[in-house]
Coordinates of C-alpha atoms in Angstrom, one line a residue:
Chain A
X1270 CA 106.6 147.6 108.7
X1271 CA 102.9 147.2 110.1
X1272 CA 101.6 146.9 113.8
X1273 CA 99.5 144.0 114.4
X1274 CA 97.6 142.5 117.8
X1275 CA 97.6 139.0 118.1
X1276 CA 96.1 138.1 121.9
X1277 CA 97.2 140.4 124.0
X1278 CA 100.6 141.6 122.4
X1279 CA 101.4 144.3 119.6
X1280 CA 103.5 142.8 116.4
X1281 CA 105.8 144.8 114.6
X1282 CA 106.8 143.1 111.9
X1283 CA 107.3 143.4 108.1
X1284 CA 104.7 143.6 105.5
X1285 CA 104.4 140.7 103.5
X1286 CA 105.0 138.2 106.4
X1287 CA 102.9 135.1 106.5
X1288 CA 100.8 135.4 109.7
X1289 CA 102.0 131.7 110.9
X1290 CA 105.5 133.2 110.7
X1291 CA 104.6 136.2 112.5
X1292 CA 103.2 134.5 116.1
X1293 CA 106.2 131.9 115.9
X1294 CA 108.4 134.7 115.3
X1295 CA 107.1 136.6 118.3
X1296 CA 107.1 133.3 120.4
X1297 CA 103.3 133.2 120.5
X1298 CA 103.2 129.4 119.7
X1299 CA 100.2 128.2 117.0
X1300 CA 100.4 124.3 116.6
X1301 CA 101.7 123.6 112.9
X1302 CA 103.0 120.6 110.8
X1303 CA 103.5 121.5 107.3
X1304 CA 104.4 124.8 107.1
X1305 CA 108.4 125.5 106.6
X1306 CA 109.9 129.3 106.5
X1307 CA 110.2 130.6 103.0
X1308 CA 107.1 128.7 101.3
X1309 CA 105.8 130.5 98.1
X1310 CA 102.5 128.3 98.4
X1311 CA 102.1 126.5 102.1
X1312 CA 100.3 123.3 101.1
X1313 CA 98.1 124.1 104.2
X1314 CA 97.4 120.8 104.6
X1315 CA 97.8 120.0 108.1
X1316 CA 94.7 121.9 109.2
X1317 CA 96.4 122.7 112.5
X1318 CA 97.5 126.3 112.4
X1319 CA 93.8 127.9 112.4
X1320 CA 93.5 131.4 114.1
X1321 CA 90.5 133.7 114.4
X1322 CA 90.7 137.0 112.4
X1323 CA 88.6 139.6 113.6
X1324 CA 86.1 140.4 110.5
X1325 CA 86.6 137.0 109.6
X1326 CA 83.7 134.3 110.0
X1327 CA 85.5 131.6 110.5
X1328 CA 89.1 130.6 111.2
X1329 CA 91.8 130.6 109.0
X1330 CA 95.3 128.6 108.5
X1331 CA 97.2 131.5 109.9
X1332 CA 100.1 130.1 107.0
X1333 CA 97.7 131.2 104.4
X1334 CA 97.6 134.8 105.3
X1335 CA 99.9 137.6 105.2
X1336 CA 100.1 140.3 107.9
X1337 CA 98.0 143.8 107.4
X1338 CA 98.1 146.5 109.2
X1339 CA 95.3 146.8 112.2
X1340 CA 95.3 143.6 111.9
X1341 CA 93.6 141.4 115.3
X1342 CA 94.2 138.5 115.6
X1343 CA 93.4 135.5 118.4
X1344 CA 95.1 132.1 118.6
X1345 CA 93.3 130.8 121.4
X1346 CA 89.9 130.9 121.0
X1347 CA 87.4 127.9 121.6
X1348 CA 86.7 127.9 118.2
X1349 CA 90.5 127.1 117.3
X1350 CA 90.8 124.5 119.3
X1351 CA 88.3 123.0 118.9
X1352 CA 89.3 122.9 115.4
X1353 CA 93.0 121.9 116.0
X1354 CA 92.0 119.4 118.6
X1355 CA 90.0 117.5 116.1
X1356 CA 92.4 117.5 113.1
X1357 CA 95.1 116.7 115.7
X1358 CA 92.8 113.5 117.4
X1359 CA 91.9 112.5 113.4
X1360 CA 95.8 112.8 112.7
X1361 CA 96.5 110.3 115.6
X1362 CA 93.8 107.9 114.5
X1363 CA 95.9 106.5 111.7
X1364 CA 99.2 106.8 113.3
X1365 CA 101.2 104.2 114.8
X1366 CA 101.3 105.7 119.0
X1367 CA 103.9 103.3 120.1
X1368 CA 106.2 106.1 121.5
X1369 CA 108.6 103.8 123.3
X1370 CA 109.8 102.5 120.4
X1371 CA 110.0 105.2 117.9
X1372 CA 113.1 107.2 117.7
X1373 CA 111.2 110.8 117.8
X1374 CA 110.1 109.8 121.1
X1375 CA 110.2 113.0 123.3
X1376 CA 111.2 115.4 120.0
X1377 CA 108.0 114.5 118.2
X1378 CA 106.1 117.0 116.7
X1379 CA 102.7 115.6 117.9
X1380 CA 104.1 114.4 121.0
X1381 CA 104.5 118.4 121.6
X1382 CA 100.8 119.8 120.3
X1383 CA 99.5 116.7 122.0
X1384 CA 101.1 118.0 125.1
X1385 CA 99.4 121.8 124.3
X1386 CA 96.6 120.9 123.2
X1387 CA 96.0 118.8 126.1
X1388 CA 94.8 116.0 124.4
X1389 CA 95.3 112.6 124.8
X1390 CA 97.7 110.3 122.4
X1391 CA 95.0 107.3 122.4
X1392 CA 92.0 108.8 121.0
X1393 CA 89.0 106.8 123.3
X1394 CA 86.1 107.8 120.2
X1395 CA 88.0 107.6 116.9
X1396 CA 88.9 104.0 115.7
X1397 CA 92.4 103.5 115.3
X1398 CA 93.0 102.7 111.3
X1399 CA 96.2 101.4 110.5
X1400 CA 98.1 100.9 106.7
X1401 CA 99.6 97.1 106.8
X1402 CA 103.0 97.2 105.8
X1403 CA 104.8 98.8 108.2
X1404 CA 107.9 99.8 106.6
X1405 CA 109.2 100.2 103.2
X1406 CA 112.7 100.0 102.3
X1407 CA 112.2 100.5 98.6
X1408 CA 114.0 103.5 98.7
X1409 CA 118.2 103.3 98.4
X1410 CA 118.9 104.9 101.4
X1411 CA 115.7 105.4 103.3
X1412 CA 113.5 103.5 105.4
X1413 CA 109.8 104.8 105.2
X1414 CA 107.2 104.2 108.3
X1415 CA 104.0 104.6 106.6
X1416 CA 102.2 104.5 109.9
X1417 CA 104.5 107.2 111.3
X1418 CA 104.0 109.1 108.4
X1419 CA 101.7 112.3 108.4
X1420 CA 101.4 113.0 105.0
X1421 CA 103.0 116.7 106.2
X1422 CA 104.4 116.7 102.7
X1423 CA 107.4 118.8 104.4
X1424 CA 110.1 116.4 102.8
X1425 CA 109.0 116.6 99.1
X1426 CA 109.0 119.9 99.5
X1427 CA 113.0 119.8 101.3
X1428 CA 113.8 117.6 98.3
X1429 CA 112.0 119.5 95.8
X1430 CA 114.5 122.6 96.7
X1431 CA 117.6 120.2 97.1
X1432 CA 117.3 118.5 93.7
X1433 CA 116.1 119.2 90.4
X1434 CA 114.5 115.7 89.7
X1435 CA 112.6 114.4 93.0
X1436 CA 113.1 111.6 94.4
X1437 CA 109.7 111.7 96.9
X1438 CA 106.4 111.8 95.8
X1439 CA 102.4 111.0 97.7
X1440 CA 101.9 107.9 95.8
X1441 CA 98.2 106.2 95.8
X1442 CA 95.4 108.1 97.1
X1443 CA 93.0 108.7 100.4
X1444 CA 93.9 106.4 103.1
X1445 CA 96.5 104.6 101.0
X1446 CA 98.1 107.6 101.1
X1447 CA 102.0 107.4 101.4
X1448 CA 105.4 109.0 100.1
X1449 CA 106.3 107.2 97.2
X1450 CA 109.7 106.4 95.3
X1451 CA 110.2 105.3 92.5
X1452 CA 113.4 103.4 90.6
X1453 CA 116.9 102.4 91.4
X1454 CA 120.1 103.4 93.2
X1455 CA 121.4 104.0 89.5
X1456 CA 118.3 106.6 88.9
X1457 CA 118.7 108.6 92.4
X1458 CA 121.4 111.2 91.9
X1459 CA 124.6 110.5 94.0
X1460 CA 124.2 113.4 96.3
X1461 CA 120.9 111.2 97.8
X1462 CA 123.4 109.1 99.8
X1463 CA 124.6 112.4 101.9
X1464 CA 121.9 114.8 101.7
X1465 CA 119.8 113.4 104.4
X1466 CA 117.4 116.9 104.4
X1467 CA 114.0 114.8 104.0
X1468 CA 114.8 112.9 107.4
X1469 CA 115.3 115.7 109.0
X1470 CA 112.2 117.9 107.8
X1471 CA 109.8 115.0 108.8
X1472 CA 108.5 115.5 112.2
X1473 CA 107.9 112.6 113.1
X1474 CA 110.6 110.2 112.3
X1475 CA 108.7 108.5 109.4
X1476 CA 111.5 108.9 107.0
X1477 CA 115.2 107.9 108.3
X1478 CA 118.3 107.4 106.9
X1479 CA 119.2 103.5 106.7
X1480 CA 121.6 102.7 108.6
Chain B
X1317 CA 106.4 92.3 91.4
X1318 CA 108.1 93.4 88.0
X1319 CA 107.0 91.8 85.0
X1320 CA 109.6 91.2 82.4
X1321 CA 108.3 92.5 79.4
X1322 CA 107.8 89.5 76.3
X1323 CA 108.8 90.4 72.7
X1324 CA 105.8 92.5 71.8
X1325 CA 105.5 94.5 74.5
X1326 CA 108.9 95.5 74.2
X1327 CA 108.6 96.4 70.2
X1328 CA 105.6 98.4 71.2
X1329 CA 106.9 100.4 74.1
X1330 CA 109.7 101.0 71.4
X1331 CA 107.0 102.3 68.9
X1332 CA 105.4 104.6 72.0
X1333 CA 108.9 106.1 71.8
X1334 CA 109.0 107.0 68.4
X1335 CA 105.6 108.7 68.8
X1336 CA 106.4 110.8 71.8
X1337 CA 108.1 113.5 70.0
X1338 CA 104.7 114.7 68.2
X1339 CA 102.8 114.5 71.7
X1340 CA 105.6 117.2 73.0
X1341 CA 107.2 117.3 76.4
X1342 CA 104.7 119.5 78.6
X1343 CA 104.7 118.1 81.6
X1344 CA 100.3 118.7 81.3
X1345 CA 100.7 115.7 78.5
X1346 CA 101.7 113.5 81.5
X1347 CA 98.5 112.1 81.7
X1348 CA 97.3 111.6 78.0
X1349 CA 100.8 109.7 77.5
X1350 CA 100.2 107.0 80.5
X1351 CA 96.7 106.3 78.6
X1352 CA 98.2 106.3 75.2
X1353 CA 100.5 103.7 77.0
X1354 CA 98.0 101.8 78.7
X1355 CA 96.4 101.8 75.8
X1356 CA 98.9 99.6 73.8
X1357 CA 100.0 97.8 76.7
X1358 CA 96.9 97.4 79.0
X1359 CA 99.4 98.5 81.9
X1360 CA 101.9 100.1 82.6
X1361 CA 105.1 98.8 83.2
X1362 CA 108.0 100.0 85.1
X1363 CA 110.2 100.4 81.9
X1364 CA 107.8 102.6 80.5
X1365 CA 107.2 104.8 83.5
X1366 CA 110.9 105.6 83.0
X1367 CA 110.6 105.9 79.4
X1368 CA 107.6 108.7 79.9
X1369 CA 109.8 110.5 83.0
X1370 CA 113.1 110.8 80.7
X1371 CA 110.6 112.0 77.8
X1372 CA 108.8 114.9 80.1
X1373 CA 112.3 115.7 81.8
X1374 CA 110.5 114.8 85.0
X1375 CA 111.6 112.4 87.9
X1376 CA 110.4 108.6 87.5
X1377 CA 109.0 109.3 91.2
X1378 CA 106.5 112.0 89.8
X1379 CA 105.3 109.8 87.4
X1380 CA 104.3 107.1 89.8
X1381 CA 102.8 109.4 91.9
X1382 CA 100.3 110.6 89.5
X1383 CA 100.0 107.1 88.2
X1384 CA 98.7 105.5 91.2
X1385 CA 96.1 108.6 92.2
X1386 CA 94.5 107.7 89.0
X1387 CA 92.5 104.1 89.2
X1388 CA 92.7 104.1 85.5
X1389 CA 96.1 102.9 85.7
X1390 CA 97.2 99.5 86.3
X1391 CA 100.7 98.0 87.1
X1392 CA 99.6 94.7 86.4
X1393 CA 99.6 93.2 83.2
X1394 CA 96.1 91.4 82.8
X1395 CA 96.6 87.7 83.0
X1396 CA 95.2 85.4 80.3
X1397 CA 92.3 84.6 82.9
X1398 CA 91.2 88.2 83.7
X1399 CA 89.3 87.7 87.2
X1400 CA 86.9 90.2 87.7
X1401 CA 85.4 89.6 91.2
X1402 CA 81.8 91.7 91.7
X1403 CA 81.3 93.7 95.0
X1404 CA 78.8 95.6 93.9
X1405 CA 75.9 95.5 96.9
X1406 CA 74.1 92.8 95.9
X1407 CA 77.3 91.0 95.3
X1408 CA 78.0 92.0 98.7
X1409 CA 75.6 91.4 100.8
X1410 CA 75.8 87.8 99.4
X1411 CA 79.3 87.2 100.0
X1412 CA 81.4 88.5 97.5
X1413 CA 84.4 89.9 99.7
X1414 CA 84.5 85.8 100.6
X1415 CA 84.7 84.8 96.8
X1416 CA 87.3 87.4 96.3
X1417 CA 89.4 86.4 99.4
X1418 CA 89.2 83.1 98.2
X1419 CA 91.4 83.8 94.9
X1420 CA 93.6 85.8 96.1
X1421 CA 94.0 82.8 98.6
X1422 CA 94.4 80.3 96.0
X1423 CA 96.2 82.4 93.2
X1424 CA 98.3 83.6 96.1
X1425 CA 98.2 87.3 94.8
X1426 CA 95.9 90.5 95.9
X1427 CA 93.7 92.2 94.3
X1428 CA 94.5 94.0 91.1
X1429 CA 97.5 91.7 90.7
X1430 CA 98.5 89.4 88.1
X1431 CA 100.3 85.9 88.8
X1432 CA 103.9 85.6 88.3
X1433 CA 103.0 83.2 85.1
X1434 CA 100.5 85.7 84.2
X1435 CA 98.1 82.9 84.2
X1436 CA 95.6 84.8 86.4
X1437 CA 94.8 88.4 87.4
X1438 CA 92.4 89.4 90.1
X1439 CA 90.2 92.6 90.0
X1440 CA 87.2 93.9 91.6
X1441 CA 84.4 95.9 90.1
X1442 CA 81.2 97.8 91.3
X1443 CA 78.5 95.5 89.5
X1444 CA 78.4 94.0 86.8
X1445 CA 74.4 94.0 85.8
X1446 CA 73.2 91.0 87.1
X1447 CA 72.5 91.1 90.8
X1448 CA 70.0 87.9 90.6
X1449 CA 72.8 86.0 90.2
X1450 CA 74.9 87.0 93.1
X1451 CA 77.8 86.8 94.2
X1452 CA 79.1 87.1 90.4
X1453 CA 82.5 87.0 88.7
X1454 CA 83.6 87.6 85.1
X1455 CA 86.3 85.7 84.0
X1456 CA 87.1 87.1 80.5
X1457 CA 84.1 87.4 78.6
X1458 CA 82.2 84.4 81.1
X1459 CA 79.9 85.3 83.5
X1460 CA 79.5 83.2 86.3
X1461 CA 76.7 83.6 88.9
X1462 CA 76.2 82.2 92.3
X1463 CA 80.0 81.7 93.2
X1464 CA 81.1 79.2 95.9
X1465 CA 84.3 78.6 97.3
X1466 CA 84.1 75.3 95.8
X1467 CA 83.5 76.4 92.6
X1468 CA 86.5 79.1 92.9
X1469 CA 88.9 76.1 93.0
X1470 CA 87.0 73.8 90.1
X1471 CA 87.8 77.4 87.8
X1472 CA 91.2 77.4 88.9
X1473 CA 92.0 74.1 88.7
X1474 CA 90.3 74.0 85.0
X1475 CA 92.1 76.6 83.6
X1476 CA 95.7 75.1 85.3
X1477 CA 94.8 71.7 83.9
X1478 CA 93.7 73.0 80.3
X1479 CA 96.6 74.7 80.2
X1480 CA 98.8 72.0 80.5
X1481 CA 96.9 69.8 78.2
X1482 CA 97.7 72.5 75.3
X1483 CA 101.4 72.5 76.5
X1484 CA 101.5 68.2 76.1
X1485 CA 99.7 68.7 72.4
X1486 CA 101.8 71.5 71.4
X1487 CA 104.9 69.3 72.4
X1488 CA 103.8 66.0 70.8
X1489 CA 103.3 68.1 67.7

């Protein structure tokens, strides 16, 4: 076990944790998209999680880190959100914010950090830059909102543990950035149909079962 | 849109096969094996993104994704009149996007894609060398400089019509 501060509270908690779990653990809440209990290697890519370590420069993605002793640590510094306010406002820029018609509405990830970050949905200086299709259905038994779609890369990951082979992938690159499939029904293994645990990772109702 | 393959491409893909074995099945030879593909093909086919993905033991979706990150790959096969539309900034500046827009108007396909007949394909590419000429397109070998919408239909409508007239000879032979 090792003692930790993080704010104002002392952390006892195992050695070896990952920070991020740590604070969510201990209800101290630190905005995150793609981190999911149990990762060997978080992808860090959401850029959301950012906490101050004292000794530290800079913040860091608190999912990067594991806990040390005498360790202090501060979520709420200017600095932090500052930092998750912008990656936050440049995530909404190329997402689709037409809440009343998405089916996350109210149980949305960004919705939520939106809400705590106290930021506004409609960014009034970033441009809004939309992909143009607006659904794929390539996929057997999903439908895929690429303007929903985060890019968390939280269901490749579900599916990477589920099955041996795949089935989700980021296809193309920068902007064009989506989750990819690729083949037939014949090629997806049967237990696609029912396993349904990419829909449910994704935070933001991007990937759903079809109906 | 899936391309069926023709005769040769399929007796090739069949000889890729054969030489798989001796490149192994690490999945770090993913990448040399699309090339040595794209190589004999000049794309890469759906059939053969499942021939390399049964080959590395690797899903067919993992191959596509690394596929497409790469802009050496193409999923297009490269039509008989290979388009290649300059944007470069001289090209720009002069109008190029408009000369590009018009092909994909008249082929009815975007860029980097082939027609169904694979008659046409339509790329674009960062300057081709001779900016006094601009806007510029290659088709095939040709260079043509100073493009106009006008003359964006005379090409097409050239190549449609010659193509026909070889069809008529080859049948009254």
């Amino acid at each position: 076990m090792v003692t930790l501060s993080v704010d104002a509270s002392k952390i006892e908690i195992a050695a070896g944790t990952n920070l991020l779990a740590a604070c969510l653990q201990n209800d101290i809440y630190v905005p995150n998209l793609c981190y999911i209990e149990g990762m060997d290697h978080p992808p860090a890519s959401c850029r959301l999680c950012f906490v101050e370590i004292e000794g530290k420069d800079a913040p860091v993605p608190a999912c990067t880190v594991e806990v040390r002793h005498d360790m202090a640590v501060r979520t709420d510094t200017p600095g932090v959100r500052r930092l998750q306010k912008t990656a936050l406002q440049l995530l909404l820029s190329v997402h689709d914010v037409d809440c009343k018609n998405c089916p996350a509405n109210r149980n949305c990830a960004l919705q939520d950090m939106a809400k705590f970050l106290k930021i506004a949905l409609k960014s009034k200086h970033l441009d809004l830059f939309l992909k143009k299709s607006k659904i794929d259905l390539g996929h057997p038994f999903l439908e895929y909102y690429p303007n929903r779609c985060v890019l968390c890369g939280r269901c490749i990951y579900v599916c990477r543990a589920q099955q041996a082979h795949t089935q989700l992938t980021f296809a193309k690159r920068g902007f064009d950035t989506v989750i990819g499939f690729f083949g037939n029904p014949q090629s997806s293994p049967p237990s696609c149909d029912t396993c349904r645990a990419c829909a449910e990772a994704c935070p933001v109702a991007a990937l759903l079962p079809k109906p | 849109m899936n391309f069926v393959l023709d005769a040769q491409e399929k007796s090739l893909l069949e000889q890729i096969k054969t030489k798989l074995p001796e490149i192994g099945n690490d999945r770090s030879k993913l990448i040399p094996v699309l090339q040595l593909i794209q190589a004999k093909l000049a794309y890469l086919p759906a059939e053969a993104i499942h021939v390399v993905a049964a080959h590395l033991d690797i899903s067919p979706s993992e191959v596509y994704g690394v596929a497409t990150f790469y802009n050496q790959f193409r999923f297009h096969p490269p039509g008989k009149n290979a388009v290649k539309v300059c944007l470069g900034t001289a090209c720009h500046v002069k109008g190029g996007d408009i000369i590009l827009e018009n092909f994909e108007r008249k082929l009815e396909i975007k860029e980097g894609e082939t027609t169904a007949d694979r008659e046409f394909s339509v790329d674009r590419v960062a300057c081709v060398g001779c900016c006094a000429l601009a806007p510029v397109i290659v088709v095939g070998e040709t260079v043509h400089g100073h493009m106009q919408p006008s003359k964006v239909e005379g090409l097409v409508l050239r190549a449609r019509i010659e193509k026909e007239k070889q069809e008529r000879e080859k049948q009254q032979k």
